[in-house]
């Protein structure tokens, strides 16, 4: 079956630091990969996605590249801000319908 | 952007009672809504998929008589936890899938998520 494993948190870092959250997946076919973000008190929001191997998704300074050879979709941001404090979820979908999520990584950015 | 609301955001009830959670798409029509359950420090687990006007499709291991889902309109789905017990305590999250844009506009993401409902059964 499909599964997603992402880096355990919590992650605490200072403003302008580099952020990386590792995500690896297991899938029977060729899934689409997603990163969702949940800000305090809000619902999950799509941050970025990639639909095929070597695609790079990017949004709000975050990037992730679909690596089929390593079955990974690591999230990175070069310089984080306090406003990036949130819970980040890696997810996959094989038919853009049902999503399989990782456990979530809580990120706290200190000023 | 598209907004999905859930009500209530938090509920505490006694064991044996039933609890209803509402999920509404506020500014778009949703042919499909999804219900997830999240345990502390764990993944969101899909419980069921509900389509407007038809019976919900439950994931393996989810009791449909325990978790009743109704999707009566294109903007509202409800999850009723019947005869709740302490092991049903969890964070319940819904999401709504928007109808595709027919002309103009920006393609919408697949799903929009509600903020979740924290259920505590004493």
JSON list of C-alpha atoms in Angstrom, two decimals:
[
{"chain": "A", "resi": 1, "resn": "UNK", "atom": "CA", "xyz": [0.00, 0.00, 0.00]},
{"chain": "A", "resi": 2, "resn": "UNK", "atom": "CA", "xyz": [0.88, 3.66, -0.04]},
{"chain": "A", "resi": 3, "resn": "UNK", "atom": "CA", "xyz": [2.66, 5.30, 2.86]},
{"chain": "A", "resi": 4, "resn": "UNK", "atom": "CA", "xyz": [4.54, 8.48, 3.66]},
{"chain": "A", "resi": 5, "resn": "UNK", "atom": "CA", "xyz": [7.30, 8.87, 6.20]},
{"chain": "A", "resi": 6, "resn": "UNK", "atom": "CA", "xyz": [8.44, 12.30, 7.21]},
{"chain": "A", "resi": 7, "resn": "UNK", "atom": "CA", "xyz": [10.96, 13.68, 9.61]},
{"chain": "A", "resi": 8, "resn": "UNK", "atom": "CA", "xyz": [9.84, 13.75, 13.20]},
{"chain": "A", "resi": 9, "resn": "UNK", "atom": "CA", "xyz": [9.70, 17.05, 14.94]},
{"chain": "A", "resi": 10, "resn": "UNK", "atom": "CA", "xyz": [9.42, 19.34, 16.54]},
{"chain": "A", "resi": 11, "resn": "UNK", "atom": "CA", "xyz": [11.92, 21.49, 14.70]},
{"chain": "A", "resi": 12, "resn": "UNK", "atom": "CA", "xyz": [12.95, 24.79, 16.25]},
{"chain": "A", "resi": 13, "resn": "UNK", "atom": "CA", "xyz": [15.17, 27.23, 14.43]},
{"chain": "A", "resi": 14, "resn": "UNK", "atom": "CA", "xyz": [16.05, 30.89, 14.25]},
{"chain": "A", "resi": 15, "resn": "UNK", "atom": "CA", "xyz": [14.80, 33.38, 11.71]},
{"chain": "A", "resi": 16, "resn": "UNK", "atom": "CA", "xyz": [16.74, 33.29, 8.41]},
{"chain": "A", "resi": 17, "resn": "UNK", "atom": "CA", "xyz": [17.95, 29.75, 9.07]},
{"chain": "A", "resi": 18, "resn": "UNK", "atom": "CA", "xyz": [17.76, 27.03, 6.44]},
{"chain": "A", "resi": 19, "resn": "UNK", "atom": "CA", "xyz": [14.91, 24.56, 6.80]},
{"chain": "A", "resi": 20, "resn": "UNK", "atom": "CA", "xyz": [14.70, 21.07, 5.44]},
{"chain": "A", "resi": 21, "resn": "UNK", "atom": "CA", "xyz": [12.05, 18.48, 6.25]},
{"chain": "A", "resi": 22, "resn": "UNK", "atom": "CA", "xyz": [12.68, 15.02, 4.88]},
{"chain": "A", "resi": 23, "resn": "UNK", "atom": "CA", "xyz": [9.88, 13.01, 3.30]},
{"chain": "A", "resi": 24, "resn": "UNK", "atom": "CA", "xyz": [10.04, 9.58, 1.70]},
{"chain": "A", "resi": 25, "resn": "UNK", "atom": "CA", "xyz": [7.22, 7.55, 0.28]},
{"chain": "A", "resi": 26, "resn": "UNK", "atom": "CA", "xyz": [6.13, 4.09, -0.74]},
{"chain": "A", "resi": 27, "resn": "UNK", "atom": "CA", "xyz": [3.67, 3.70, -3.56]},
{"chain": "A", "resi": 28, "resn": "UNK", "atom": "CA", "xyz": [2.59, 1.00, -5.96]},
{"chain": "A", "resi": 29, "resn": "UNK", "atom": "CA", "xyz": [2.31, 3.30, -8.96]},
{"chain": "A", "resi": 30, "resn": "UNK", "atom": "CA", "xyz": [3.32, 6.82, -9.90]},
{"chain": "A", "resi": 31, "resn": "UNK", "atom": "CA", "xyz": [1.85, 9.17, -7.33]},
{"chain": "A", "resi": 32, "resn": "UNK", "atom": "CA", "xyz": [1.54, 12.91, -7.17]},
{"chain": "A", "resi": 33, "resn": "UNK", "atom": "CA", "xyz": [3.33, 14.35, -4.16]},
{"chain": "A", "resi": 34, "resn": "UNK", "atom": "CA", "xyz": [2.24, 17.23, -1.98]},
{"chain": "A", "resi": 35, "resn": "UNK", "atom": "CA", "xyz": [3.27, 19.38, 0.92]},
{"chain": "A", "resi": 36, "resn": "UNK", "atom": "CA", "xyz": [0.48, 20.82, 3.02]},
{"chain": "A", "resi": 37, "resn": "UNK", "atom": "CA", "xyz": [0.91, 23.41, 5.76]},
{"chain": "A", "resi": 38, "resn": "UNK", "atom": "CA", "xyz": [-1.32, 23.99, 8.77]},
{"chain": "A", "resi": 39, "resn": "UNK", "atom": "CA", "xyz": [-0.99, 27.33, 10.53]},
{"chain": "A", "resi": 40, "resn": "UNK", "atom": "CA", "xyz": [-2.24, 27.57, 14.11]},
{"chain": "A", "resi": 41, "resn": "UNK", "atom": "CA", "xyz": [-6.02, 27.45, 14.27]},
{"chain": "A", "resi": 42, "resn": "UNK", "atom": "CA", "xyz": [-6.45, 26.95, 10.53]},
{"chain": "A", "resi": 43, "resn": "UNK", "atom": "CA", "xyz": [-7.11, 24.10, 8.15]},
{"chain": "A", "resi": 44, "resn": "UNK", "atom": "CA", "xyz": [-4.48, 22.40, 6.01]},
{"chain": "A", "resi": 45, "resn": "UNK", "atom": "CA", "xyz": [-3.48, 24.41, 2.94]},
{"chain": "A", "resi": 46, "resn": "UNK", "atom": "CA", "xyz": [-1.73, 23.12, -0.12]},
{"chain": "A", "resi": 47, "resn": "UNK", "atom": "CA", "xyz": [1.80, 24.52, -0.13]},
{"chain": "A", "resi": 48, "resn": "UNK", "atom": "CA", "xyz": [3.19, 22.91, -3.25]},
{"chain": "A", "resi": 49, "resn": "UNK", "atom": "CA", "xyz": [2.94, 19.79, -5.35]},
{"chain": "A", "resi": 50, "resn": "UNK", "atom": "CA", "xyz": [4.71, 17.79, -8.03]},
{"chain": "A", "resi": 51, "resn": "UNK", "atom": "CA", "xyz": [3.03, 15.33, -10.32]},
{"chain": "A", "resi": 52, "resn": "UNK", "atom": "CA", "xyz": [5.90, 13.45, -11.94]},
{"chain": "A", "resi": 53, "resn": "UNK", "atom": "CA", "xyz": [9.54, 12.53, -11.44]},
{"chain": "A", "resi": 54, "resn": "UNK", "atom": "CA", "xyz": [12.03, 15.42, -11.44]},
{"chain": "A", "resi": 55, "resn": "UNK", "atom": "CA", "xyz": [9.27, 18.01, -11.15]},
{"chain": "A", "resi": 56, "resn": "UNK", "atom": "CA", "xyz": [10.00, 20.77, -8.68]},
{"chain": "A", "resi": 57, "resn": "UNK", "atom": "CA", "xyz": [7.16, 22.33, -6.75]},
{"chain": "A", "resi": 58, "resn": "UNK", "atom": "CA", "xyz": [7.68, 25.78, -5.28]},
{"chain": "A", "resi": 59, "resn": "UNK", "atom": "CA", "xyz": [5.67, 28.35, -3.39]},
{"chain": "A", "resi": 60, "resn": "UNK", "atom": "CA", "xyz": [6.37, 31.08, -0.82]},
{"chain": "A", "resi": 61, "resn": "UNK", "atom": "CA", "xyz": [10.10, 30.37, -0.96]},
{"chain": "A", "resi": 62, "resn": "UNK", "atom": "CA", "xyz": [9.61, 26.65, -0.28]},
{"chain": "A", "resi": 63, "resn": "UNK", "atom": "CA", "xyz": [10.78, 24.05, -2.77]},
{"chain": "A", "resi": 64, "resn": "UNK", "atom": "CA", "xyz": [10.59, 20.30, -3.11]},
{"chain": "A", "resi": 65, "resn": "UNK", "atom": "CA", "xyz": [11.77, 18.04, -5.94]},
{"chain": "A", "resi": 66, "resn": "UNK", "atom": "CA", "xyz": [10.12, 14.74, -6.83]},
{"chain": "A", "resi": 67, "resn": "UNK", "atom": "CA", "xyz": [12.96, 12.19, -6.72]},
{"chain": "A", "resi": 68, "resn": "UNK", "atom": "CA", "xyz": [11.79, 8.86, -8.02]},
{"chain": "A", "resi": 69, "resn": "UNK", "atom": "CA", "xyz": [15.16, 7.16, -7.59]},
{"chain": "A", "resi": 70, "resn": "UNK", "atom": "CA", "xyz": [15.21, 7.89, -3.87]},
{"chain": "A", "resi": 71, "resn": "UNK", "atom": "CA", "xyz": [11.40, 7.99, -3.46]},
{"chain": "A", "resi": 72, "resn": "UNK", "atom": "CA", "xyz": [11.75, 11.32, -1.74]},
{"chain": "A", "resi": 73, "resn": "UNK", "atom": "CA", "xyz": [10.15, 14.75, -1.73]},
{"chain": "A", "resi": 74, "resn": "UNK", "atom": "CA", "xyz": [12.12, 16.78, 0.78]},
{"chain": "A", "resi": 75, "resn": "UNK", "atom": "CA", "xyz": [10.89, 20.27, 1.62]},
{"chain": "A", "resi": 76, "resn": "UNK", "atom": "CA", "xyz": [13.39, 23.13, 1.78]},
{"chain": "A", "resi": 77, "resn": "UNK", "atom": "CA", "xyz": [13.44, 26.84, 2.42]},
{"chain": "A", "resi": 78, "resn": "UNK", "atom": "CA", "xyz": [16.58, 28.90, 2.39]},
{"chain": "A", "resi": 79, "resn": "UNK", "atom": "CA", "xyz": [15.62, 31.56, 4.92]},
{"chain": "A", "resi": 80, "resn": "UNK", "atom": "CA", "xyz": [12.68, 31.00, 7.24]},
{"chain": "A", "resi": 81, "resn": "UNK", "atom": "CA", "xyz": [10.58, 33.64, 8.92]},
{"chain": "A", "resi": 82, "resn": "UNK", "atom": "CA", "xyz": [8.58, 33.59, 12.12]},
{"chain": "A", "resi": 83, "resn": "UNK", "atom": "CA", "xyz": [5.45, 33.42, 9.99]},
{"chain": "A", "resi": 84, "resn": "UNK", "atom": "CA", "xyz": [6.59, 30.01, 8.69]},
{"chain": "A", "resi": 85, "resn": "UNK", "atom": "CA", "xyz": [5.88, 28.48, 12.09]},
{"chain": "A", "resi": 86, "resn": "UNK", "atom": "CA", "xyz": [3.34, 25.76, 11.37]},
{"chain": "A", "resi": 87, "resn": "UNK", "atom": "CA", "xyz": [2.83, 22.03, 11.00]},
{"chain": "A", "resi": 88, "resn": "UNK", "atom": "CA", "xyz": [3.96, 20.64, 7.64]},
{"chain": "A", "resi": 89, "resn": "UNK", "atom": "CA", "xyz": [2.50, 17.47, 6.13]},
{"chain": "A", "resi": 90, "resn": "UNK", "atom": "CA", "xyz": [3.91, 15.47, 3.27]},
{"chain": "A", "resi": 91, "resn": "UNK", "atom": "CA", "xyz": [1.29, 13.55, 1.29]},
{"chain": "A", "resi": 92, "resn": "UNK", "atom": "CA", "xyz": [0.82, 11.48, -1.82]},
{"chain": "A", "resi": 93, "resn": "UNK", "atom": "CA", "xyz": [-2.05, 10.60, -4.08]},
{"chain": "A", "resi": 94, "resn": "UNK", "atom": "CA", "xyz": [-2.15, 8.11, -6.88]},
{"chain": "A", "resi": 95, "resn": "UNK", "atom": "CA", "xyz": [-5.27, 9.48, -8.51]},
{"chain": "A", "resi": 96, "resn": "UNK", "atom": "CA", "xyz": [-5.49, 13.03, -7.18]},
{"chain": "A", "resi": 97, "resn": "UNK", "atom": "CA", "xyz": [-8.35, 11.81, -5.07]},
{"chain": "A", "resi": 98, "resn": "UNK", "atom": "CA", "xyz": [-7.37, 9.99, -1.89]},
{"chain": "A", "resi": 99, "resn": "UNK", "atom": "CA", "xyz": [-4.48, 11.46, 0.03]},
{"chain": "A", "resi": 100, "resn": "UNK", "atom": "CA", "xyz": [-2.08, 9.51, 2.22]},
{"chain": "A", "resi": 101, "resn": "UNK", "atom": "CA", "xyz": [-0.37, 11.75, 4.78]},
{"chain": "A", "resi": 102, "resn": "UNK", "atom": "CA", "xyz": [2.80, 11.68, 6.80]},
{"chain": "A", "resi": 103, "resn": "UNK", "atom": "CA", "xyz": [2.62, 12.31, 10.52]},
{"chain": "A", "resi": 104, "resn": "UNK", "atom": "CA", "xyz": [3.37, 16.01, 10.25]},
{"chain": "A", "resi": 105, "resn": "UNK", "atom": "CA", "xyz": [6.36, 18.03, 11.40]},
{"chain": "A", "resi": 106, "resn": "UNK", "atom": "CA", "xyz": [5.92, 20.97, 13.74]},
{"chain": "A", "resi": 107, "resn": "UNK", "atom": "CA", "xyz": [8.23, 23.85, 12.88]},
{"chain": "A", "resi": 108, "resn": "UNK", "atom": "CA", "xyz": [8.79, 26.78, 15.23]},
{"chain": "A", "resi": 109, "resn": "UNK", "atom": "CA", "xyz": [10.81, 29.76, 14.05]},
{"chain": "A", "resi": 110, "resn": "UNK", "atom": "CA", "xyz": [12.16, 32.11, 16.72]},
{"chain": "A", "resi": 111, "resn": "UNK", "atom": "CA", "xyz": [12.84, 35.77, 16.08]},
{"chain": "B", "resi": 1, "resn": "UNK", "atom": "CA", "xyz": [-9.26, 31.40, -1.50]},
{"chain": "B", "resi": 2, "resn": "UNK", "atom": "CA", "xyz": [-11.76, 28.64, -0.89]},
{"chain": "B", "resi": 3, "resn": "UNK", "atom": "CA", "xyz": [-12.79, 28.16, 2.74]},
{"chain": "B", "resi": 4, "resn": "UNK", "atom": "CA", "xyz": [-14.08, 25.13, 4.57]},
{"chain": "B", "resi": 5, "resn": "UNK", "atom": "CA", "xyz": [-15.50, 25.48, 8.05]},
{"chain": "B", "resi": 6, "resn": "UNK", "atom": "CA", "xyz": [-16.14, 22.91, 10.74]},
{"chain": "B", "resi": 7, "resn": "UNK", "atom": "CA", "xyz": [-18.47, 23.14, 13.69]},
{"chain": "B", "resi": 8, "resn": "UNK", "atom": "CA", "xyz": [-17.96, 22.72, 16.53]},
{"chain": "B", "resi": 9, "resn": "UNK", "atom": "CA", "xyz": [-14.22, 23.28, 16.82]},
{"chain": "B", "resi": 10, "resn": "UNK", "atom": "CA", "xyz": [-14.15, 21.48, 20.14]},
{"chain": "B", "resi": 11, "resn": "UNK", "atom": "CA", "xyz": [-16.61, 19.20, 21.89]},
{"chain": "B", "resi": 12, "resn": "UNK", "atom": "CA", "xyz": [-16.57, 17.29, 25.16]},
{"chain": "B", "resi": 13, "resn": "UNK", "atom": "CA", "xyz": [-19.25, 14.69, 25.75]},
{"chain": "B", "resi": 14, "resn": "UNK", "atom": "CA", "xyz": [-20.12, 11.81, 28.03]},
{"chain": "B", "resi": 15, "resn": "UNK", "atom": "CA", "xyz": [-19.64, 8.24, 27.01]},
{"chain": "B", "resi": 16, "resn": "UNK", "atom": "CA", "xyz": [-22.68, 6.85, 25.22]},
{"chain": "B", "resi": 17, "resn": "UNK", "atom": "CA", "xyz": [-23.85, 10.10, 23.67]},
{"chain": "B", "resi": 18, "resn": "UNK", "atom": "CA", "xyz": [-23.82, 10.95, 19.98]},
{"chain": "B", "resi": 19, "resn": "UNK", "atom": "CA", "xyz": [-21.94, 13.89, 18.54]},
{"chain": "B", "resi": 20, "resn": "UNK", "atom": "CA", "xyz": [-22.52, 15.58, 15.20]},
{"chain": "B", "resi": 21, "resn": "UNK", "atom": "CA", "xyz": [-19.77, 17.48, 13.39]},
{"chain": "B", "resi": 22, "resn": "UNK", "atom": "CA", "xyz": [-20.58, 19.73, 10.46]},
{"chain": "B", "resi": 23, "resn": "UNK", "atom": "CA", "xyz": [-18.34, 20.50, 7.52]},
{"chain": "B", "resi": 24, "resn": "UNK", "atom": "CA", "xyz": [-19.29, 23.35, 5.21]},
{"chain": "B", "resi": 25, "resn": "UNK", "atom": "CA", "xyz": [-17.74, 24.69, 2.03]},
{"chain": "B", "resi": 26, "resn": "UNK", "atom": "CA", "xyz": [-18.34, 28.41, 2.33]},
{"chain": "B", "resi": 27, "resn": "UNK", "atom": "CA", "xyz": [-17.72, 29.78, -1.14]},
{"chain": "B", "resi": 28, "resn": "UNK", "atom": "CA", "xyz": [-17.72, 26.84, -3.49]},
{"chain": "B", "resi": 29, "resn": "UNK", "atom": "CA", "xyz": [-19.69, 23.70, -4.22]},
{"chain": "B", "resi": 30, "resn": "UNK", "atom": "CA", "xyz": [-18.17, 20.40, -3.22]},
{"chain": "B", "resi": 31, "resn": "UNK", "atom": "CA", "xyz": [-19.29, 17.24, -4.93]},
{"chain": "B", "resi": 32, "resn": "UNK", "atom": "CA", "xyz": [-17.02, 15.22, -2.71]},
{"chain": "B", "resi": 33, "resn": "UNK", "atom": "CA", "xyz": [-16.06, 15.64, 0.92]},
{"chain": "B", "resi": 34, "resn": "UNK", "atom": "CA", "xyz": [-13.60, 13.59, 2.92]},
{"chain": "B", "resi": 35, "resn": "UNK", "atom": "CA", "xyz": [-13.45, 12.84, 6.62]},
{"chain": "B", "resi": 36, "resn": "UNK", "atom": "CA", "xyz": [-10.13, 12.22, 8.33]},
{"chain": "B", "resi": 37, "resn": "UNK", "atom": "CA", "xyz": [-9.14, 11.30, 11.83]},
{"chain": "B", "resi": 38, "resn": "UNK", "atom": "CA", "xyz": [-5.86, 12.29, 13.43]},
{"chain": "B", "resi": 39, "resn": "UNK", "atom": "CA", "xyz": [-4.36, 10.86, 16.60]},
{"chain": "B", "resi": 40, "resn": "UNK", "atom": "CA", "xyz": [-1.69, 12.82, 18.45]},
{"chain": "B", "resi": 41, "resn": "UNK", "atom": "CA", "xyz": [1.61, 12.89, 16.56]},
{"chain": "B", "resi": 42, "resn": "UNK", "atom": "CA", "xyz": [0.21, 10.62, 13.87]},
{"chain": "B", "resi": 43, "resn": "UNK", "atom": "CA", "xyz": [-0.91, 10.94, 10.27]},
{"chain": "B", "resi": 44, "resn": "UNK", "atom": "CA", "xyz": [-4.31, 11.98, 9.11]},
{"chain": "B", "resi": 45, "resn": "UNK", "atom": "CA", "xyz": [-6.16, 8.78, 8.38]},
{"chain": "B", "resi": 46, "resn": "UNK", "atom": "CA", "xyz": [-8.91, 8.85, 5.80]},
{"chain": "B", "resi": 47, "resn": "UNK", "atom": "CA", "xyz": [-12.13, 7.51, 7.30]},
{"chain": "B", "resi": 48, "resn": "UNK", "atom": "CA", "xyz": [-14.61, 7.93, 4.48]},
{"chain": "B", "resi": 49, "resn": "UNK", "atom": "CA", "xyz": [-15.45, 9.70, 1.28]},
{"chain": "B", "resi": 50, "resn": "UNK", "atom": "CA", "xyz": [-18.87, 11.23, 0.88]},
{"chain": "B", "resi": 51, "resn": "UNK", "atom": "CA", "xyz": [-20.47, 12.24, -2.37]},
{"chain": "B", "resi": 52, "resn": "UNK", "atom": "CA", "xyz": [-23.45, 14.54, -2.47]},
{"chain": "B", "resi": 53, "resn": "UNK", "atom": "CA", "xyz": [-26.67, 12.60, -2.70]},
{"chain": "B", "resi": 54, "resn": "UNK", "atom": "CA", "xyz": [-25.19, 9.14, -2.31]},
{"chain": "B", "resi": 55, "resn": "UNK", "atom": "CA", "xyz": [-23.92, 6.84, 0.42]},
{"chain": "B", "resi": 56, "resn": "UNK", "atom": "CA", "xyz": [-20.49, 7.40, 1.81]},
{"chain": "B", "resi": 57, "resn": "UNK", "atom": "CA", "xyz": [-17.61, 5.07, 1.01]},
{"chain": "B", "resi": 58, "resn": "UNK", "atom": "CA", "xyz": [-15.81, 3.94, 4.14]},
{"chain": "B", "resi": 59, "resn": "UNK", "atom": "CA", "xyz": [-12.18, 2.91, 4.41]},
{"chain": "B", "resi": 60, "resn": "UNK", "atom": "CA", "xyz": [-11.33, -0.54, 5.64]},
{"chain": "B", "resi": 61, "resn": "UNK", "atom": "CA", "xyz": [-11.67, -0.85, 9.38]},
{"chain": "B", "resi": 62, "resn": "UNK", "atom": "CA", "xyz": [-14.01, 2.12, 9.82]},
{"chain": "B", "resi": 63, "resn": "UNK", "atom": "CA", "xyz": [-17.41, 1.18, 11.22]},
{"chain": "B", "resi": 64, "resn": "UNK", "atom": "CA", "xyz": [-20.10, 2.83, 9.14]},
{"chain": "B", "resi": 65, "resn": "UNK", "atom": "CA", "xyz": [-22.73, 2.33, 11.82]},
{"chain": "B", "resi": 66, "resn": "UNK", "atom": "CA", "xyz": [-20.46, 4.06, 14.28]},
{"chain": "B", "resi": 67, "resn": "UNK", "atom": "CA", "xyz": [-19.53, 6.99, 12.09]},
{"chain": "B", "resi": 68, "resn": "UNK", "atom": "CA", "xyz": [-22.58, 8.13, 10.18]},
{"chain": "B", "resi": 69, "resn": "UNK", "atom": "CA", "xyz": [-21.92, 10.44, 7.27]},
{"chain": "B", "resi": 70, "resn": "UNK", "atom": "CA", "xyz": [-24.51, 12.51, 5.47]},
{"chain": "B", "resi": 71, "resn": "UNK", "atom": "CA", "xyz": [-23.79, 14.73, 2.47]},
{"chain": "B", "resi": 72, "resn": "UNK", "atom": "CA", "xyz": [-27.16, 16.30, 1.85]},
{"chain": "B", "resi": 73, "resn": "UNK", "atom": "CA", "xyz": [-26.06, 19.27, -0.23]},
{"chain": "B", "resi": 74, "resn": "UNK", "atom": "CA", "xyz": [-23.11, 20.50, -2.24]},
{"chain": "B", "resi": 75, "resn": "UNK", "atom": "CA", "xyz": [-21.96, 22.64, 0.68]},
{"chain": "B", "resi": 76, "resn": "UNK", "atom": "CA", "xyz": [-22.60, 20.50, 3.76]},
{"chain": "B", "resi": 77, "resn": "UNK", "atom": "CA", "xyz": [-21.47, 17.13, 5.04]},
{"chain": "B", "resi": 78, "resn": "UNK", "atom": "CA", "xyz": [-22.00, 15.87, 8.58]},
{"chain": "B", "resi": 79, "resn": "UNK", "atom": "CA", "xyz": [-20.22, 13.21, 10.59]},
{"chain": "B", "resi": 80, "resn": "UNK", "atom": "CA", "xyz": [-22.10, 11.75, 13.54]},
{"chain": "B", "resi": 81, "resn": "UNK", "atom": "CA", "xyz": [-20.17, 9.72, 16.06]},
{"chain": "B", "resi": 82, "resn": "UNK", "atom": "CA", "xyz": [-22.80, 7.46, 17.58]},
{"chain": "B", "resi": 83, "resn": "UNK", "atom": "CA", "xyz": [-22.63, 6.14, 21.11]},
{"chain": "B", "resi": 84, "resn": "UNK", "atom": "CA", "xyz": [-19.23, 7.72, 21.57]},
{"chain": "B", "resi": 85, "resn": "UNK", "atom": "CA", "xyz": [-16.64, 6.11, 23.82]},
{"chain": "B", "resi": 86, "resn": "UNK", "atom": "CA", "xyz": [-13.31, 7.39, 25.13]},
{"chain": "B", "resi": 87, "resn": "UNK", "atom": "CA", "xyz": [-11.44, 5.59, 22.35]},
{"chain": "B", "resi": 88, "resn": "UNK", "atom": "CA", "xyz": [-13.30, 7.77, 19.85]},
{"chain": "B", "resi": 89, "resn": "UNK", "atom": "CA", "xyz": [-11.56, 10.83, 21.27]},
{"chain": "B", "resi": 90, "resn": "UNK", "atom": "CA", "xyz": [-9.56, 12.31, 18.44]},
{"chain": "B", "resi": 91, "resn": "UNK", "atom": "CA", "xyz": [-9.13, 15.21, 16.05]},
{"chain": "B", "resi": 92, "resn": "UNK", "atom": "CA", "xyz": [-11.57, 14.97, 13.13]},
{"chain": "B", "resi": 93, "resn": "UNK", "atom": "CA", "xyz": [-10.81, 16.89, 9.95]},
{"chain": "B", "resi": 94, "resn": "UNK", "atom": "CA", "xyz": [-12.91, 17.27, 6.84]},
{"chain": "B", "resi": 95, "resn": "UNK", "atom": "CA", "xyz": [-11.91, 18.35, 3.38]},
{"chain": "B", "resi": 96, "resn": "UNK", "atom": "CA", "xyz": [-13.92, 19.33, 0.35]},
{"chain": "B", "resi": 97, "resn": "UNK", "atom": "CA", "xyz": [-13.12, 18.80, -3.27]},
{"chain": "B", "resi": 98, "resn": "UNK", "atom": "CA", "xyz": [-14.19, 21.67, -5.49]},
{"chain": "B", "resi": 99, "resn": "UNK", "atom": "CA", "xyz": [-15.97, 21.34, -8.78]},
{"chain": "B", "resi": 100, "resn": "UNK", "atom": "CA", "xyz": [-13.57, 22.03, -11.67]},
{"chain": "B", "resi": 101, "resn": "UNK", "atom": "CA", "xyz": [-13.63, 25.51, -13.17]},
{"chain": "B", "resi": 102, "resn": "UNK", "atom": "CA", "xyz": [-15.58, 25.51, -16.42]},
{"chain": "B", "resi": 103, "resn": "UNK", "atom": "CA", "xyz": [-14.23, 28.68, -17.96]},
{"chain": "B", "resi": 104, "resn": "UNK", "atom": "CA", "xyz": [-11.69, 31.25, -16.92]},
{"chain": "B", "resi": 105, "resn": "UNK", "atom": "CA", "xyz": [-10.45, 31.38, -13.38]},
{"chain": "B", "resi": 106, "resn": "UNK", "atom": "CA", "xyz": [-7.51, 29.65, -11.84]},
{"chain": "B", "resi": 107, "resn": "UNK", "atom": "CA", "xyz": [-7.42, 25.87, -11.53]},
{"chain": "B", "resi": 108, "resn": "UNK", "atom": "CA", "xyz": [-8.21, 24.97, -7.97]},
{"chain": "B", "resi": 109, "resn": "UNK", "atom": "CA", "xyz": [-6.21, 22.62, -5.76]},
{"chain": "B", "resi": 110, "resn": "UNK", "atom": "CA", "xyz": [-7.65, 19.22, -5.23]},
{"chain": "B", "resi": 111, "resn": "UNK", "atom": "CA", "xyz": [-8.93, 19.55, -1.68]},
{"chain": "B", "resi": 112, "resn": "UNK", "atom": "CA", "xyz": [-9.64, 22.31, 0.81]},
{"chain": "B", "resi": 113, "resn": "UNK", "atom": "CA", "xyz": [-9.41, 21.40, 4.47]},
{"chain": "B", "resi": 114, "resn": "UNK", "atom": "CA", "xyz": [-11.40, 22.47, 7.47]},
{"chain": "B", "resi": 115, "resn": "UNK", "atom": "CA", "xyz": [-9.70, 23.51, 10.72]},
{"chain": "B", "resi": 116, "resn": "UNK", "atom": "CA", "xyz": [-10.68, 20.32, 12.51]},
{"chain": "B", "resi": 117, "resn": "UNK", "atom": "CA", "xyz": [-12.84, 19.34, 15.48]},
{"chain": "B", "resi": 118, "resn": "UNK", "atom": "CA", "xyz": [-11.36, 18.11, 18.74]},
{"chain": "B", "resi": 119, "resn": "UNK", "atom": "CA", "xyz": [-13.62, 15.45, 20.27]},
{"chain": "B", "resi": 120, "resn": "UNK", "atom": "CA", "xyz": [-13.09, 14.38, 23.86]},
{"chain": "B", "resi": 121, "resn": "UNK", "atom": "CA", "xyz": [-15.27, 11.61, 25.23]},
{"chain": "B", "resi": 122, "resn": "UNK", "atom": "CA", "xyz": [-15.26, 11.29, 29.01]}
]
